[in-house]
PDB file of C-alpha atoms in Angstrom:
ATOM      1  CA  MET A 590      80.505  88.725  92.312  1.00 44.00           C
ATOM      2  CA  ARG A 591      77.122  87.211  93.143  1.00 43.00           C
ATOM      3  CA  ALA A 592      75.657  86.128  96.439  1.00 43.00           C
ATOM      4  CA  GLY A 593      74.877  82.411  96.291  1.00 40.00           C
ATOM      5  CA  ILE A 594      72.818  79.875  98.199  1.00 33.00           C
ATOM      6  CA  TRP A 595      73.809  76.322  98.996  1.00 37.00           C
ATOM      7  CA  ILE A 596      71.423  74.618  96.553  1.00 28.00           C
ATOM      8  CA  CYS A 597      72.585  76.662  93.556  1.00 34.00           C
ATOM      9  CA  LEU A 598      76.234  76.335  94.442  1.00 33.00           C
ATOM     10  CA  LEU A 599      76.060  72.601  94.922  1.00 32.00           C
ATOM     11  CA  GLY A 600      74.480  72.398  91.503  1.00 33.00           C
ATOM     12  CA  LEU A 601      77.339  74.413  90.012  1.00 35.00           C
ATOM     13  CA  ALA A 602      79.879  71.923  91.318  1.00 37.00           C
ATOM     14  CA  GLY A 603      78.619  69.277  88.976  1.00 39.00           C
ATOM     15  CA  CYS A 604      78.390  71.418  85.860  1.00 42.00           C
ATOM     16  CA  GLY A 605      80.353  70.092  82.911  1.00 42.00           C
ATOM     17  CA  ALA A 606      81.166  66.739  84.528  1.00 46.00           C
ATOM     18  CA  GLY A 607      82.702  64.427  82.016  1.00 51.00           C
ATOM     19  CA  ALA A 608      83.338  67.168  79.424  1.00 57.00           C
ATOM     20  CA  PRO A 609      86.835  67.281  77.873  1.00 60.00           C
ATOM     21  CA  LEU A 610      89.096  69.979  79.348  1.00 62.00           C
ATOM     22  CA  SER A 611      90.402  72.888  77.297  1.00 73.00           C
ATOM     23  CA  GLU A 612      93.466  75.025  77.993  1.00 71.00           C
ATOM     24  CA  ASP A 613      91.294  77.714  79.601  1.00 79.00           C
ATOM     25  CA  ASP A 614      89.447  75.361  81.942  1.00 91.00           C
ATOM     26  CA  VAL A 615      90.059  75.944  85.651  1.00 94.00           C
ATOM     27  CA  ALA A 616      91.857  73.062  87.347  1.00 94.00           C
ATOM     28  CA  SER A 617      91.902  74.466  90.895  1.00 96.00           C
ATOM     29  CA  LEU A 618      90.718  77.373  93.028  1.00 97.00           C
ATOM     30  CA  ARG A 619      92.321  78.751  96.213  1.00 97.00           C
ATOM     31  CA  ILE A 620      91.465  81.515  98.674  1.00 98.00           C
ATOM     32  CA  LEU A 621      94.531  83.384  99.966  1.00 96.00           C
ATOM     33  CA  PRO A 622      95.080  83.613 102.823  1.00 95.00           C
ATOM     34  CA  ASP A 623      93.065  80.532 103.771  1.00 94.00           C
ATOM     35  CA  ARG A 624      93.011  81.431 107.479  1.00 96.00           C
ATOM     36  CA  ILE A 625      92.036  84.965 108.450  1.00 97.00           C
ATOM     37  CA  GLU A 626      91.823  86.673 111.843  1.00 98.00           C
ATOM     38  CA  LEU A 627      89.759  89.861 112.008  1.00 98.00           C
ATOM     39  CA  CYS A 628      88.112  92.102 114.537  1.00 98.00           C
ATOM     40  CA  ARG A 629      85.023  94.251 114.140  1.00 98.00           C
ATOM     41  CA  LEU A 630      85.331  96.830 111.323  1.00 97.00           C
ATOM     42  CA  LEU A 631      88.658  95.383 110.110  1.00 98.00           C
ATOM     43  CA  ASP A 632      88.761  94.432 106.416  1.00 98.00           C
ATOM     44  CA  ALA A 633      90.708  91.788 104.519  1.00 98.00           C
ATOM     45  CA  GLN A 634      91.269  91.825 100.767  1.00 97.00           C
ATOM     46  CA  LEU A 635      91.359  88.197  99.669  1.00 97.00           C
ATOM     47  CA  VAL A 636      92.809  86.657  96.539  1.00 97.00           C
ATOM     48  CA  PHE A 637      90.739  84.041  94.719  1.00 98.00           C
ATOM     49  CA  GLU A 638      93.436  82.244  92.764  1.00 97.00           C
ATOM     50  CA  ALA A 639      92.211  80.249  89.767  1.00 97.00           C
ATOM     51  CA  ARG A 640      94.729  77.986  88.034  1.00 96.00           C
ATOM     52  CA  THR A 641      94.055  76.621  84.557  1.00 95.00           C
ATOM     53  CA  VAL A 642      95.077  73.199  83.283  1.00 91.00           C
ATOM     54  CA  THR A 643      98.092  74.847  81.614  1.00 91.00           C
ATOM     55  CA  GLY A 644      99.242  76.388  84.902  1.00 91.00           C
ATOM     56  CA  ALA A 645      98.157  79.972  84.201  1.00 94.00           C
ATOM     57  CA  VAL A 646      97.129  81.746  87.417  1.00 96.00           C
ATOM     58  CA  SER A 647      94.772  84.696  87.856  1.00 96.00           C
ATOM     59  CA  ASP A 648      92.867  86.431  90.645  1.00 97.00           C
ATOM     60  CA  VAL A 649      89.143  86.126  89.854  1.00 97.00           C
ATOM     61  CA  ALA A 650      87.920  88.286  92.759  1.00 96.00           C
ATOM     62  CA  GLN A 651      86.425  90.776  90.281  1.00 95.00           C
ATOM     63  CA  SER A 652      84.734  88.130  88.135  1.00 96.00           C
ATOM     64  CA  PRO A 653      80.903  88.118  88.067  1.00 95.00           C
ATOM     65  CA  ALA A 654      81.149  84.325  87.795  1.00 96.00           C
ATOM     66  CA  LEU A 655      82.607  84.052  91.315  1.00 96.00           C
ATOM     67  CA  ASP A 656      80.125  83.006  94.001  1.00 96.00           C
ATOM     68  CA  ILE A 657      80.990  83.511  97.684  1.00 95.00           C
ATOM     69  CA  LEU A 658      79.060  82.652 100.805  1.00 94.00           C
ATOM     70  CA  ALA A 659      79.737  82.360 104.530  1.00 95.00           C
ATOM     71  CA  THR A 660      78.443  79.538 106.699  1.00 95.00           C
ATOM     72  CA  ASP A 661      77.571  82.204 109.314  1.00 95.00           C
ATOM     73  CA  ALA A 662      76.608  85.356 107.458  1.00 91.00           C
ATOM     74  CA  GLU A 663      76.289  87.399 110.690  1.00 96.00           C
ATOM     75  CA  VAL A 664      80.008  87.204 111.521  1.00 97.00           C
ATOM     76  CA  ILE A 665      81.323  88.917 108.370  1.00 97.00           C
ATOM     77  CA  ARG A 666      80.038  90.880 105.416  1.00 95.00           C
ATOM     78  CA  LEU A 667      81.260  91.359 101.856  1.00 94.00           C
ATOM     79  CA  SER A 668      82.561  94.935 101.657  1.00 93.00           C
ATOM     80  CA  GLY A 669      83.731  94.796  98.029  1.00 92.00           C
ATOM     81  CA  PRO A 670      84.921  92.372  95.356  1.00 94.00           C
ATOM     82  CA  GLY A 671      86.900  89.737  97.237  1.00 95.00           C
ATOM     83  CA  ARG A 672      86.837  91.892 100.370  1.00 96.00           C
ATOM     84  CA  ILE A 673      85.382  90.906 103.745  1.00 97.00           C
ATOM     85  CA  GLN A 674      84.846  92.849 106.968  1.00 98.00           C
ATOM     86  CA  GLY A 675      84.430  91.638 110.539  1.00 98.00           C
ATOM     87  CA  VAL A 676      80.962  92.411 111.941  1.00 98.00           C
ATOM     88  CA  VAL A 677      80.546  90.492 115.222  1.00 97.00           C
ATOM     89  CA  GLY A 678      82.680  88.107 117.220  1.00 97.00           C
ATOM     90  CA  GLY A 679      82.564  84.516 116.038  1.00 97.00           C
ATOM     91  CA  ARG A 680      83.821  82.028 113.497  1.00 97.00           C
ATOM     92  CA  THR A 681      82.709  81.251 109.978  1.00 97.00           C
ATOM     93  CA  ARG A 682      83.886  79.549 106.818  1.00 97.00           C
ATOM     94  CA  LEU A 683      84.023  81.179 103.423  1.00 96.00           C
ATOM     95  CA  VAL A 684      83.062  78.975 100.498  1.00 97.00           C
ATOM     96  CA  ALA A 685      83.853  80.148  96.972  1.00 97.00           C
ATOM     97  CA  TYR A 686      82.818  78.622  93.651  1.00 97.00           C
ATOM     98  CA  PHE A 687      84.215  79.474  90.257  1.00 96.00           C
ATOM     99  CA  ALA A 688      84.016  77.523  87.002  1.00 95.00           C
ATOM    100  CA  GLY A 689      82.911  74.401  88.837  1.00 94.00           C
ATOM    101  CA  ARG A 690      85.754  74.552  91.372  1.00 96.00           C
ATOM    102  CA  GLN A 691      85.436  75.109  95.105  1.00 97.00           C
ATOM    103  CA  ALA A 692      87.714  76.692  97.729  1.00 98.00           C
ATOM    104  CA  THR A 693      87.296  77.399 101.428  1.00 97.00           C
ATOM    105  CA  ALA A 694      88.856  79.696 104.032  1.00 97.00           C
ATOM    106  CA  ASP A 695      88.364  79.875 107.793  1.00 98.00           C
ATOM    107  CA  VAL A 696      87.625  83.252 109.383  1.00 98.00           C
ATOM    108  CA  ALA A 697      87.732  84.150 113.091  1.00 98.00           C
ATOM    109  CA  VAL A 698      86.458  87.554 114.246  1.00 98.00           C
ATOM    110  CA  ALA A 699      87.348  89.017 117.657  1.00 98.00           C
ATOM    111  CA  ASP A 700      84.513  90.849 119.409  1.00 97.00           C
ATOM    112  CA  GLY A 701      86.194  94.255 119.600  1.00 97.00           C
ATOM    113  CA  VAL A 702      87.890  96.885 117.464  1.00 98.00           C
ATOM    114  CA  LEU A 703      91.585  97.323 116.714  1.00 98.00           C
ATOM    115  CA  ALA A 704      93.344  99.248 119.492  1.00 98.00           C
ATOM    116  CA  GLY A 705      97.047  98.969 118.611  1.00 98.00           C
ATOM    117  CA  LEU A 706      99.917  96.871 117.264  1.00 98.00           C
ATOM    118  CA  ILE A 707     102.258  94.513 119.116  1.00 98.00           C
ATOM    119  CA  ALA A 708     105.443  92.913 117.773  1.00 96.00           C
ATOM    120  CA  GLU A 709     106.154  89.351 118.875  1.00 93.00           C
ATOM    121  CA  PRO A 710     109.109  89.271 119.302  1.00 92.00           C
ATOM    122  CA  GLU A 711     109.810  92.937 119.999  1.00 94.00           C
ATOM    123  CA  ARG A 712     113.068  92.686 118.044  1.00 93.00           C
ATOM    124  CA  ILE A 713     114.240  90.262 115.380  1.00 95.00           C
ATOM    125  CA  GLU A 714     117.638  88.603 115.046  1.00 90.00           C
ATOM    126  CA  LEU A 715     118.475  86.534 111.965  1.00 91.00           C
ATOM    127  CA  GLU A 716     121.531  85.007 110.361  1.00 89.00           C
ATOM    128  CA  ILE A 717     122.343  85.943 106.770  1.00 91.00           C
ATOM    129  CA  GLY A 718     120.278  83.822 104.384  1.00 89.00           C
ATOM    130  CA  ARG A 719     117.525  83.079 106.906  1.00 90.00           C
ATOM    131  CA  GLN A 720     113.932  84.253 106.802  1.00 94.00           C
ATOM    132  CA  ARG A 721     110.891  84.397 109.059  1.00 94.00           C
ATOM    133  CA  VAL A 722     107.425  85.902 109.250  1.00 94.00           C
ATOM    134  CA  VAL A 723     107.180  89.088 111.290  1.00 94.00           C
ATOM    135  CA  GLY A 724     105.084  88.265 114.353  1.00 92.00           C
ATOM    136  CA  LEU A 725     102.744  91.245 114.143  1.00 96.00           C
ATOM    137  CA  LYS A 726      99.679  91.142 116.380  1.00 97.00           C
ATOM    138  CA  GLY A 727      96.718  93.443 116.632  1.00 98.00           C
ATOM    139  CA  SER A 728      95.627  94.428 120.122  1.00 98.00           C
ATOM    140  CA  VAL A 729      91.808  94.302 120.242  1.00 98.00           C
ATOM    141  CA  SER A 730      89.581  96.300 122.581  1.00 98.00           C
ATOM    142  CA  ASP A 731      88.102  93.088 124.050  1.00 97.00           C
ATOM    143  CA  GLY A 732      91.560  92.141 125.361  1.00 96.00           C
ATOM    144  CA  SER A 733      92.361  89.575 122.683  1.00 97.00           C
ATOM    145  CA  ARG A 734      95.087  89.582 120.040  1.00 97.00           C
ATOM    146  CA  ILE A 735      94.819  88.742 116.362  1.00 98.00           C
ATOM    147  CA  ASP A 736      97.464  88.005 113.731  1.00 97.00           C
ATOM    148  CA  VAL A 737      97.743  91.026 111.417  1.00 97.00           C
ATOM    149  CA  SER A 738     101.047  90.108 109.722  1.00 96.00           C
ATOM    150  CA  SER A 739      99.442  89.590 106.304  1.00 95.00           C
ATOM    151  CA  GLY A 740      99.170  92.433 103.835  1.00 96.00           C
ATOM    152  CA  ALA A 741      95.650  91.199 103.077  1.00 96.00           C
ATOM    153  CA  LEU A 742      94.486  93.117 106.170  1.00 97.00           C
ATOM    154  CA  GLY A 743      96.024  96.368 104.961  1.00 97.00           C
ATOM    155  CA  THR A 744      99.285  96.006 106.887  1.00 98.00           C
ATOM    156  CA  ARG A 745     102.158  97.820 105.196  1.00 98.00           C
ATOM    157  CA  TYR A 746     105.884  97.375 105.852  1.00 98.00           C
ATOM    158  CA  ARG A 747     108.917  99.578 105.267  1.00 97.00           C
ATOM    159  CA  ILE A 748     112.551  98.867 106.159  1.00 97.00           C
ATOM    160  CA  ASP A 749     115.110 101.672 106.434  1.00 96.00           C
ATOM    161  CA  ASN A 750     118.165  99.618 105.419  1.00 95.00           C
ATOM    162  CA  PRO A 751     117.374  97.399 102.408  1.00 94.00           C
ATOM    163  CA  GLY A 752     120.955  96.181 102.274  1.00 94.00           C
ATOM    164  CA  VAL A 753     120.410  94.376 105.578  1.00 96.00           C
ATOM    165  CA  ALA A 754     116.963  92.850 105.081  1.00 96.00           C
ATOM    166  CA  ALA A 755     114.019  92.734 102.693  1.00 97.00           C
ATOM    167  CA  ILE A 756     110.349  92.478 103.617  1.00 97.00           C
ATOM    168  CA  THR A 757     107.437  91.185 101.527  1.00 96.00           C
ATOM    169  CA  ALA A 758     103.869  92.488 101.557  1.00 93.00           C
ATOM    170  CA  ASP A 759     102.839  89.450 103.606  1.00 92.00           C
ATOM    171  CA  GLY A 760     105.417  90.049 106.334  1.00 94.00           C
ATOM    172  CA  TRP A 761     108.182  87.641 105.295  1.00 95.00           C
ATOM    173  CA  LEU A 762     111.534  89.070 106.383  1.00 97.00           C
ATOM    174  CA  PHE A 763     114.683  87.956 104.506  1.00 96.00           C
ATOM    175  CA  ALA A 764     118.154  88.522 105.983  1.00 95.00           C
ATOM    176  CA  LEU A 765     120.514  89.818 103.276  1.00 95.00           C
ATOM    177  CA  GLY A 766     123.595  91.384 104.846  1.00 92.00           C
ATOM    178  CA  GLU A 767     125.197  91.867 108.234  1.00 90.00           C
ATOM    179  CA  GLY A 768     124.012  94.953 110.119  1.00 92.00           C
ATOM    180  CA  THR A 769     120.990  96.538 111.767  1.00 92.00           C
ATOM    181  CA  ALA A 770     117.789  98.013 110.384  1.00 96.00           C
ATOM    182  CA  LEU A 771     114.465  99.373 111.567  1.00 97.00           C
ATOM    183  CA  LEU A 772     111.301  97.754 110.259  1.00 98.00           C
ATOM    184  CA  ARG A 773     108.140  99.878 110.414  1.00 98.00           C
ATOM    185  CA  ALA A 774     104.720  98.214 110.254  1.00 98.00           C
ATOM    186  CA  THR A 775     101.577 100.296 109.700  1.00 98.00           C
ATOM    187  CA  LEU A 776      97.912  99.300 109.868  1.00 98.00           C
ATOM    188  CA  GLY A 777      95.343 102.055 109.641  1.00 96.00           C
ATOM    189  CA  GLU A 778      96.191 104.725 112.206  1.00 97.00           C
ATOM    190  CA  TYR A 779      98.582 102.446 114.107  1.00 98.00           C
ATOM    191  CA  ARG A 780     102.277 101.850 113.548  1.00 98.00           C
ATOM    192  CA  ILE A 781     105.155 100.128 115.305  1.00 98.00           C
ATOM    193  CA  ASP A 782     108.937 100.043 114.796  1.00 98.00           C
ATOM    194  CA  ILE A 783     110.759  96.708 115.106  1.00 97.00           C
ATOM    195  CA  PRO A 784     114.585  96.594 115.414  1.00 96.00           C
ATOM    196  CA  VAL A 785     116.218  94.022 113.135  1.00 96.00           C
ATOM    197  CA  GLU A 786     119.737  92.643 113.417  1.00 91.00           C
ATOM    198  CA  VAL A 787     121.274  90.409 110.761  1.00 92.00           C
ATOM    199  CA  ARG A 788     124.356  88.503 111.812  1.00 86.00           C
ATOM    200  CA  GLY A 789     126.981  86.520 110.011  1.00 85.00           C
ATOM    201  CA  PRO A 790     127.996  83.022 111.067  1.00 80.00           C
ATOM    202  CA  GLY A 791     128.367  82.664 114.860  1.00 76.00           C
ATOM    203  CA  PRO A 792     129.341  83.075 117.569  1.00 85.00           C
ATOM    204  CA  HIS A 793     126.591  85.604 118.314  1.00 86.00           C
ATOM    205  CA  LEU A 794     126.315  88.132 121.119  1.00 90.00           C
ATOM    206  CA  VAL A 795     123.510  87.211 123.524  1.00 91.00           C
ATOM    207  CA  ARG A 796     124.093  89.498 126.532  1.00 95.00           C
ATOM    208  CA  LEU A 797     126.096  92.446 127.871  1.00 97.00           C
ATOM    209  CA  GLU A 798     127.542  92.592 131.374  1.00 97.00           C
ATOM    210  CA  LEU A 799     128.672  95.850 133.006  1.00 97.00           C
ATOM    211  CA  SER A 800     131.255  96.251 135.723  1.00 96.00           C
ATOM    212  CA  PRO A 801     130.491  97.789 138.069  1.00 96.00           C
ATOM    213  CA  PRO A 802     126.696  97.298 137.607  1.00 95.00           C
ATOM    214  CA  SER A 803     125.998 100.289 139.878  1.00 96.00           C
ATOM    215  CA  ILE A 804     128.224 103.267 140.624  1.00 96.00           C
ATOM    216  CA  SER A 805     128.527 105.676 143.572  1.00 96.00           C
ATOM    217  CA  LEU A 806     130.716 108.755 143.062  1.00 96.00           C
ATOM    218  CA  ARG A 807     131.432 112.123 144.584  1.00 96.00           C
ATOM    219  CA  GLN A 808     131.315 115.267 142.488  1.00 95.00           C
ATOM    220  CA  GLY A 809     134.347 115.425 140.189  1.00 94.00           C
ATOM    221  CA  GLU A 810     135.265 111.743 140.543  1.00 96.00           C
ATOM    222  CA  GLU A 811     135.670 109.420 137.569  1.00 96.00           C
ATOM    223  CA  VAL A 812     135.395 105.679 137.032  1.00 97.00           C
ATOM    224  CA  GLN A 813     135.944 103.380 134.065  1.00 97.00           C
ATOM    225  CA  LEU A 814     132.934 101.268 133.090  1.00 97.00           C
ATOM    226  CA  SER A 815     133.853  97.851 131.675  1.00 97.00           C
ATOM    227  CA  VAL A 816     131.637  96.079 129.147  1.00 98.00           C
ATOM    228  CA  SER A 817     131.802  92.333 128.522  1.00 97.00           C
ATOM    229  CA  GLY A 818     129.959  90.554 125.732  1.00 96.00           C
ATOM    230  CA  LEU A 819     128.675  87.018 126.334  1.00 96.00           C
ATOM    231  CA  TYR A 820     128.315  84.851 123.219  1.00 93.00           C
ATOM    232  CA  ASP A 821     126.202  81.831 122.363  1.00 89.00           C
ATOM    233  CA  ASP A 822     129.267  79.569 122.206  1.00 88.00           C
ATOM    234  CA  GLY A 823     130.056  80.366 125.850  1.00 91.00           C
ATOM    235  CA  GLY A 824     132.796  82.840 124.995  1.00 93.00           C
ATOM    236  CA  ARG A 825     133.328  86.275 126.499  1.00 95.00           C
ATOM    237  CA  ARG A 826     134.841  89.372 124.874  1.00 95.00           C
ATOM    238  CA  ASP A 827     135.806  92.822 126.145  1.00 97.00           C
ATOM    239  CA  LEU A 828     133.642  95.320 124.238  1.00 97.00           C
ATOM    240  CA  THR A 829     134.470  98.406 126.311  1.00 97.00           C
ATOM    241  CA  ALA A 830     136.395 100.239 123.587  1.00 94.00           C
ATOM    242  CA  ASP A 831     134.746  98.538 120.617  1.00 93.00           C
ATOM    243  CA  PRO A 832     133.634 101.188 118.065  1.00 90.00           C
ATOM    244  CA  ALA A 833     130.217  99.498 117.878  1.00 89.00           C
ATOM    245  CA  THR A 834     129.612  99.960 121.624  1.00 95.00           C
ATOM    246  CA  THR A 835     127.551 103.042 122.504  1.00 96.00           C
ATOM    247  CA  TYR A 836     127.174 104.898 125.796  1.00 97.00           C
ATOM    248  CA  LEU A 837     124.402 107.269 126.853  1.00 97.00           C
ATOM    249  CA  SER A 838     123.764 109.164 130.102  1.00 97.00           C
ATOM    250  CA  SER A 839     120.151 109.789 131.090  1.00 96.00           C
ATOM    251  CA  ASP A 840     121.186 113.125 132.660  1.00 96.00           C
ATOM    252  CA  ARG A 841     124.422 114.641 131.391  1.00 95.00           C
ATOM    253  CA  ALA A 842     124.210 117.447 133.936  1.00 95.00           C
ATOM    254  CA  VAL A 843     124.706 114.813 136.653  1.00 96.00           C
ATOM    255  CA  VAL A 844     126.946 112.297 134.885  1.00 97.00           C
ATOM    256  CA  GLU A 845     128.862 112.314 131.625  1.00 97.00           C
ATOM    257  CA  VAL A 846     130.190 109.240 129.820  1.00 97.00           C
ATOM    258  CA  ASN A 847     132.588 109.262 126.879  1.00 96.00           C
ATOM    259  CA  ALA A 848     132.859 106.953 123.855  1.00 94.00           C
ATOM    260  CA  THR A 849     135.075 104.475 125.713  1.00 95.00           C
ATOM    261  CA  GLY A 850     132.991 104.193 128.894  1.00 96.00           C
ATOM    262  CA  ARG A 851     134.748 106.728 131.130  1.00 97.00           C
ATOM    263  CA  VAL A 852     132.154 108.061 133.618  1.00 97.00           C
ATOM    264  CA  THR A 853     132.545 111.529 135.202  1.00 97.00           C
ATOM    265  CA  ALA A 854     130.392 112.799 138.093  1.00 96.00           C
ATOM    266  CA  ARG A 855     129.325 116.454 137.706  1.00 96.00           C
ATOM    267  CA  ILE A 856     126.701 117.400 140.279  1.00 96.00           C
ATOM    268  CA  LYS A 857     124.692 115.661 142.992  1.00 96.00           C
ATOM    269  CA  GLY A 858     121.912 113.491 141.637  1.00 96.00           C
ATOM    270  CA  GLU A 859     120.935 110.193 140.038  1.00 97.00           C
ATOM    271  CA  ALA A 860     121.385 108.990 136.459  1.00 97.00           C
ATOM    272  CA  VAL A 861     121.460 105.836 134.360  1.00 97.00           C
ATOM    273  CA  ILE A 862     124.172 104.886 131.876  1.00 97.00           C
ATOM    274  CA  THR A 863     122.777 102.873 128.953  1.00 97.00           C
ATOM    275  CA  VAL A 864     125.251 100.751 127.005  1.00 97.00           C
ATOM    276  CA  GLY A 865     124.380  99.237 123.634  1.00 95.00           C
ATOM    277  CA  HIS A 866     126.058  96.882 121.197  1.00 93.00           C
ATOM    278  CA  GLY A 867     124.019  95.671 118.227  1.00 84.00           C
ATOM    279  CA  LEU A 868     120.571  94.912 119.645  1.00 82.00           C
ATOM    280  CA  GLN A 869     121.889  94.109 123.126  1.00 92.00           C
ATOM    281  CA  VAL A 870     121.469  96.717 125.879  1.00 95.00           C
ATOM    282  CA  ALA A 871     122.606  96.931 129.516  1.00 97.00           C
ATOM    283  CA  ARG A 872     122.236  99.687 132.119  1.00 97.00           C
ATOM    284  CA  ALA A 873     124.193 100.869 135.147  1.00 97.00           C
ATOM    285  CA  SER A 874     122.716 103.145 137.803  1.00 97.00           C
ATOM    286  CA  VAL A 875     124.858 106.068 139.007  1.00 97.00           C
ATOM    287  CA  SER A 876     124.511 108.007 142.252  1.00 97.00           C
ATOM    288  CA  VAL A 877     126.507 111.217 142.754  1.00 96.00           C
ATOM    289  CA  SER A 878     126.980 112.777 146.191  1.00 95.00           C
ATOM    290  CA  GLU A 879     128.639 116.027 147.246  1.00 90.00           C
TER     291      GLU A 879
END
């Protein structure tokens, strides 16, 4: 890969004009991804996709015939074949030339270093057969956020239940079967876990309601917690004894709760009962007196 200047590259664009095309001639050139968000010291491995007149596609990032330049060379630097790194905050455009073809990509660099990962949304719900891009953001030390969903930035994904969903290197999530899974995204030293729920055809659970929402008991007393599920078609269903409903006490020395929502006060104190069903969660506060 050679550094180029505008005059030479503009001259290359006209090379071979009017010559008959052969099967190996390049018909088009693309930079993937064509929009990149970086921060200082963060790298992106780009693909320079050359397509011949016969439709054959290859990545020419390693080719010595590939010329790359940036309209603002202070914002990024070339850190390897087809690889760029953010240097200072700003914007620039990459221009690549190969075999008389040109491609461009826009690059924005945040003026800080990567400080963490954020999932937007924090959890993902999909119907079977649907897909979406994971909304993975990088938290930058200057207070900004950048899109780090693409594998070009070194982001790696792993899902613990491949029967429920599949994930591509570029963060496309495909819903395969009904159930739940945990998607882990890793970039450098940072990682984040994203709950995923894949649902069949509706209606779909959108909220849990607990009755009573708060509980006051004396030591040794019991009460039955009722759980109602509210659905997106306006329906309501009793989920109290549903096998998929889970119950958890924050302090079992103070309060115990069984698998069907029966709450028992043990000793004086405060606790919280957390109820879950799928990705929906609701909580009830419990106060126990003597």
